[in-house]
Short mmCIF file of C-alpha atoms in Angstrom, two decimals:
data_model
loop_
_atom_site.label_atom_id
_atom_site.label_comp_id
_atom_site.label_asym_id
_atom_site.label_seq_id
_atom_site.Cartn_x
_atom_site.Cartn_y
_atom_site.Cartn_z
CA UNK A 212 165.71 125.55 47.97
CA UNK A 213 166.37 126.19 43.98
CA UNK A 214 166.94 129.42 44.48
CA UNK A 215 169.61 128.95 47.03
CA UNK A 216 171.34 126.58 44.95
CA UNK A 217 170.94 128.55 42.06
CA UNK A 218 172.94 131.65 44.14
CA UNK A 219 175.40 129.48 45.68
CA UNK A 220 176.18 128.25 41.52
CA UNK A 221 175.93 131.80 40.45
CA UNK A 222 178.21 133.10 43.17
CA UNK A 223 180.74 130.63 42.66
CA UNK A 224 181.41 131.12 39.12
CA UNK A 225 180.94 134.70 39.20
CA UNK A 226 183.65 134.27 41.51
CA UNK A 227 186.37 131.83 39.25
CA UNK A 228 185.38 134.41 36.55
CA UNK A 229 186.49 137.16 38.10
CA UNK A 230 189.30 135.64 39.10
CA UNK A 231 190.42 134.70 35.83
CA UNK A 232 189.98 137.42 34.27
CA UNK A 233 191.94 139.48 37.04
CA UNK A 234 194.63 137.32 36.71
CA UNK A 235 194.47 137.35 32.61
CA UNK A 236 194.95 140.98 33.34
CA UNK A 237 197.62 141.39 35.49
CA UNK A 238 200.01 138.15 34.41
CA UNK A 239 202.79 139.26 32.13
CA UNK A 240 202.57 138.26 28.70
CA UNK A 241 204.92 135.78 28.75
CA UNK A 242 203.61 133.84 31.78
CA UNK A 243 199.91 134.76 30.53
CA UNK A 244 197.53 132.17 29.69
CA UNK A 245 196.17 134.06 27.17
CA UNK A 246 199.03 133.83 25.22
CA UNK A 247 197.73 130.86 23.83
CA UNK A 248 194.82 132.82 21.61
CA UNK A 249 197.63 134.43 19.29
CA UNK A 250 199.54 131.53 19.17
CA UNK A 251 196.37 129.43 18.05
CA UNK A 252 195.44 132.14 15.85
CA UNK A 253 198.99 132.26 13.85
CA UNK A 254 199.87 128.64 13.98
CA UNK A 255 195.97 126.79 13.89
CA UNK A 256 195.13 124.61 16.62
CA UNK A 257 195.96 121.83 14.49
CA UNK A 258 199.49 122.50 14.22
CA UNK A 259 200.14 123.34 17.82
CA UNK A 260 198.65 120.23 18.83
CA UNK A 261 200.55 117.62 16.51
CA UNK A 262 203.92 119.53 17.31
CA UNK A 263 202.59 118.74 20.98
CA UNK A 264 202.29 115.04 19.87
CA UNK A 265 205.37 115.10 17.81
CA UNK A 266 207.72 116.58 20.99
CA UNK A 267 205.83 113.70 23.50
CA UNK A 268 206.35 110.84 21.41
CA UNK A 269 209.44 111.25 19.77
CA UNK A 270 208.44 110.14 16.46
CA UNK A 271 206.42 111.50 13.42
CA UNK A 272 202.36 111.10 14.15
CA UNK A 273 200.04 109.22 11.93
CA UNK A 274 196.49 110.66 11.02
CA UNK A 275 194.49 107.84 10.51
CA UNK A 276 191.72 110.09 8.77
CA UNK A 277 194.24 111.93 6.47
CA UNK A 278 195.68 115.30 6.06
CA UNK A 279 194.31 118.14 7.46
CA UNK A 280 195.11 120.21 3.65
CA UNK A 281 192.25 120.94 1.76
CA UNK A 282 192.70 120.46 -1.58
CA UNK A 283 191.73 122.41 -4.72
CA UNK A 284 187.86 121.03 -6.22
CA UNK A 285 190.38 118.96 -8.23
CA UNK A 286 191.61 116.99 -4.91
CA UNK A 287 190.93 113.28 -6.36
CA UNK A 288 192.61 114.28 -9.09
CA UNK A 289 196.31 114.29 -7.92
CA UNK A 290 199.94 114.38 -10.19
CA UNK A 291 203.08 112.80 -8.87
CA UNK A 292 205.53 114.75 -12.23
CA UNK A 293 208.37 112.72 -10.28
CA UNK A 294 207.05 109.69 -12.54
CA UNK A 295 206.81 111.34 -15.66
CA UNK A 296 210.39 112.16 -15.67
CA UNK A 297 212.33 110.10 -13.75
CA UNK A 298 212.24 107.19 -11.15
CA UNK A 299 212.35 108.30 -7.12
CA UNK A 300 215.37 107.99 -5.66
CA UNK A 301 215.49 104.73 -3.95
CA UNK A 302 215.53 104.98 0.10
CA UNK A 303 218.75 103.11 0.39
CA UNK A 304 220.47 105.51 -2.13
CA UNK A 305 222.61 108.32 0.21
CA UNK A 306 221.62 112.10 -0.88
CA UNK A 307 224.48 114.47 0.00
CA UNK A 308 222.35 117.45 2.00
CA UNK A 309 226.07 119.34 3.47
CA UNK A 310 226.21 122.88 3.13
CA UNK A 311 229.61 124.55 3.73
CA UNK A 312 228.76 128.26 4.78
CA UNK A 313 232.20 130.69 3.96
CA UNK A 314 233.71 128.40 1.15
CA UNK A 315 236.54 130.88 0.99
CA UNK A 316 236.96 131.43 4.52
CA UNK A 317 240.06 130.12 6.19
CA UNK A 318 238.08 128.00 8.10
CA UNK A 319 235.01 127.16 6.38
CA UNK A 320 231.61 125.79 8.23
CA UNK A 321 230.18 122.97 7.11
CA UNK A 322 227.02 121.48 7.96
CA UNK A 323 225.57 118.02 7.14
CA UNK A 324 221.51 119.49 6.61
CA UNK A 325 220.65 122.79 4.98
CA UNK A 326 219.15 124.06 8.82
CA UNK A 327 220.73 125.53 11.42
CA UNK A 328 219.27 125.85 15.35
CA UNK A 329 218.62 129.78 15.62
CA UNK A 330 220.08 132.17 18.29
CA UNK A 331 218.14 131.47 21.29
CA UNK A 332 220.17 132.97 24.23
CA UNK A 333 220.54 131.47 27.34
CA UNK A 334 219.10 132.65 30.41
CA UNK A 335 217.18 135.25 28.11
CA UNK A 336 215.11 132.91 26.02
CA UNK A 337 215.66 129.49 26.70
CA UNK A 338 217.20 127.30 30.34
CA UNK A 339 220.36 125.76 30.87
CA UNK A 340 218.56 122.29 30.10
CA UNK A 341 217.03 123.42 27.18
CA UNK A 342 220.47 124.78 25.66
CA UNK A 343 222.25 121.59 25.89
CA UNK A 344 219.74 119.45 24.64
CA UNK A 345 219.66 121.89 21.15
CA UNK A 346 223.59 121.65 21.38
CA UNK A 347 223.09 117.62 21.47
CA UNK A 348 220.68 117.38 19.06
CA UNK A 349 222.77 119.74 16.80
CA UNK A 350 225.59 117.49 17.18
CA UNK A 351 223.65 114.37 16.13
CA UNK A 352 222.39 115.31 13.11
CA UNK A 353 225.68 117.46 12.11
CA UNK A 354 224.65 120.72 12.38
CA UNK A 355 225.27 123.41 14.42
CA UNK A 356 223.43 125.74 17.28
CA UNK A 357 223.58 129.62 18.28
CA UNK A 358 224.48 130.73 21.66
CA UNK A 359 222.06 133.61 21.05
CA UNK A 360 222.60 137.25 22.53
CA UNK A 361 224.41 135.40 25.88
CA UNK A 362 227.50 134.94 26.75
CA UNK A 363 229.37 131.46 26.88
CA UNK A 364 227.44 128.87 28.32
CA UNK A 365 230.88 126.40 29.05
CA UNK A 366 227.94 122.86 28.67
CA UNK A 367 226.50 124.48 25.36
CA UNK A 368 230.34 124.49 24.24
CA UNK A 369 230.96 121.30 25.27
CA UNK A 370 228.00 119.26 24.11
CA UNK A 371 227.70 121.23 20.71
CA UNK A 372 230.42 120.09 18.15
CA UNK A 373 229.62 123.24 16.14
CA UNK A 374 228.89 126.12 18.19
CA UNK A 375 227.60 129.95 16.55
CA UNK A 376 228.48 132.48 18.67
CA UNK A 377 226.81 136.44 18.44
CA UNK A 378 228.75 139.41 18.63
CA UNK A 379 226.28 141.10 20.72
CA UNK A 380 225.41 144.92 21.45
CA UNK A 381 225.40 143.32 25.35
CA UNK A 382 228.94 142.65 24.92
CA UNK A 383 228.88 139.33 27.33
CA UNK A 384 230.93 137.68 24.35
CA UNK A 385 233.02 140.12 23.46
CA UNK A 386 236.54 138.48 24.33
CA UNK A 387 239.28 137.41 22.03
CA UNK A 388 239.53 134.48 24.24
CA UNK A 389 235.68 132.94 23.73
CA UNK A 390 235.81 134.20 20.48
CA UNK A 391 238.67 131.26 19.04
CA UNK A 392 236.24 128.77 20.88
CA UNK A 393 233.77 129.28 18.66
CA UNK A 394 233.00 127.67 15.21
CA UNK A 395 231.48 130.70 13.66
CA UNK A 396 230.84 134.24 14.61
CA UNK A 397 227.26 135.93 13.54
CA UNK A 398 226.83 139.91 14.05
CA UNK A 399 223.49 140.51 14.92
CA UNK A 400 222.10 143.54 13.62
CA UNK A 401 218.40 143.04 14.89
CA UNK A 402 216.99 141.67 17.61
CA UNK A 403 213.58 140.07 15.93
CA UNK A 404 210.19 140.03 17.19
CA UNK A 405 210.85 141.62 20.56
CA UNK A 406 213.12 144.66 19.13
CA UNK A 407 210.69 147.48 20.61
CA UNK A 408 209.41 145.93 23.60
CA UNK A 409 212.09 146.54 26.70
CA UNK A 410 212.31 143.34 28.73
CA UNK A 411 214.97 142.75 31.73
CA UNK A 412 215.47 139.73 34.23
CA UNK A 413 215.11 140.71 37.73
CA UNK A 414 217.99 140.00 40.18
CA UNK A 415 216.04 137.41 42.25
CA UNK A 416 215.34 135.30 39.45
CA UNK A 417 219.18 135.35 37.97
CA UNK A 418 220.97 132.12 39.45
CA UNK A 419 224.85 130.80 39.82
CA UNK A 420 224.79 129.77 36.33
CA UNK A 421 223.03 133.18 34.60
CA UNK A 422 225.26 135.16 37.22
CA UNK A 423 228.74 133.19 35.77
CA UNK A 424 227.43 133.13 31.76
CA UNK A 425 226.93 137.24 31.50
CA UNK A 426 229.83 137.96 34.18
CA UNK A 427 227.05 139.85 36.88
CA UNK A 428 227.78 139.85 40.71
CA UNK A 429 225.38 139.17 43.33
CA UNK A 430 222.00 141.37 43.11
CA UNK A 431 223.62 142.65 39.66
CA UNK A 432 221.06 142.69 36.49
CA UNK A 433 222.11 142.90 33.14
CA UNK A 434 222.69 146.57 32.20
CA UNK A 435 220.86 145.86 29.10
CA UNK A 436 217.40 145.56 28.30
CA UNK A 437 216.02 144.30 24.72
CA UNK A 438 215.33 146.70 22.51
CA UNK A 439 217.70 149.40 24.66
CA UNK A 440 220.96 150.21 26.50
CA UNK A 441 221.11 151.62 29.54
#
């Protein structure tokens, strides 16, 4: 009777096992649950988590145990050099963190914080949802967000009150027209982490929106693939 349990326990994890590991295998990376181990690895486990925390509560976390940071052998003895030269600021005293971007451009940017929302393209990187909630939280804080290497996504424009716009090697932007809606042009002259790897959106996943944004007809993909042209 042990034994038979024993094979019936044996068999059935062999058999999850294998299935894991088959699908591991054949997922693509960026639907692979794998993907997790390198993100772990470059971020820690400690930071993914509490950005988890942070995005789910809406507010900054408290450690009741303290900071993760490990300290020098000096760690109980700390400085604060603030103090030796001068009182902190009080919280009720404004700081003035704009940045104007092209001070001797006809039409300058100017953003309240020193940080910007990078290009994250629509459709490519990121969903429709996604994009306007950036653009909105851009335009609360007074900054401003990057269409990305997409065209114009017409709710990004209208919920972002400054909107970065890429002239592209795609060429989905490139119109005089969408061009004067935009706040700011950036060139881009690289494409970042994915720059060798060739990566295109098949036809059945491209909706309405996608379809509209990069100008494609029905069963049309984008005759561009990252890294390439083709």
């Amino acid at each position: 009777m042990l034994r038979l349990i024993e094979n019936l326990i044996r068999s059935a994890l062999n058999e999850t096992v294998d299935k894991a590991i088959t699908r591991v295998i054949k997922d693509p990376y960026t639907e692979n649950l794998f993907e997790m181990v390198p993100a772990t690895n470059k971020v820690g486990i400690t930071n993914l988590m509490e950005i988890a925390m942070r995005a789910n509560q809406g507010t900054p976390i408290s450690r009741p145990l303290g900071s993760p940071l490990h300290f020098s052998p000096w760690e109980k003895l700390l400085f604060n050099p603030v103090h030796l030269f001068r009182f902190p600021t009080p919280e009720a005293v404004g700081i003035n963190t704009s940045v104007t971007i092209g001070p001797r451009a006809r039409k300058p940017l100017t953003i309240t914080v020193p940080i910007m929302i990078a290009a994250m393209s629509f459709g490519g990187a990121l969903s429709k949802n996604a994009k306007i909630a950036l653009a909105k939280a851009a335009t609360a804080i007074g900054t401003a967000t990057n269409t990305g290497e997409a065209g114009l996504l017409e709710e990004e424009r209208d919920a972002a009150s400054l909107l970065i716009g890429q002239y592209i090697r795609g060429g989905w932007m490139h119109s005089p027209d969408k061009y004067k809606r935009l706040d700011a042009i950036e060139i881009q002259l690289g494409q970042g982490a994915q720059g060798s790897t060739s990566q295109r959106t098949a036809a059945k996943n491209i909706g309405e929106d996608y379809r509209e944004v990069f100008g494609l007809n029905q069963g049309q993909t984008p005759g561009f693939i990252l890294g390439s042209l083709t």
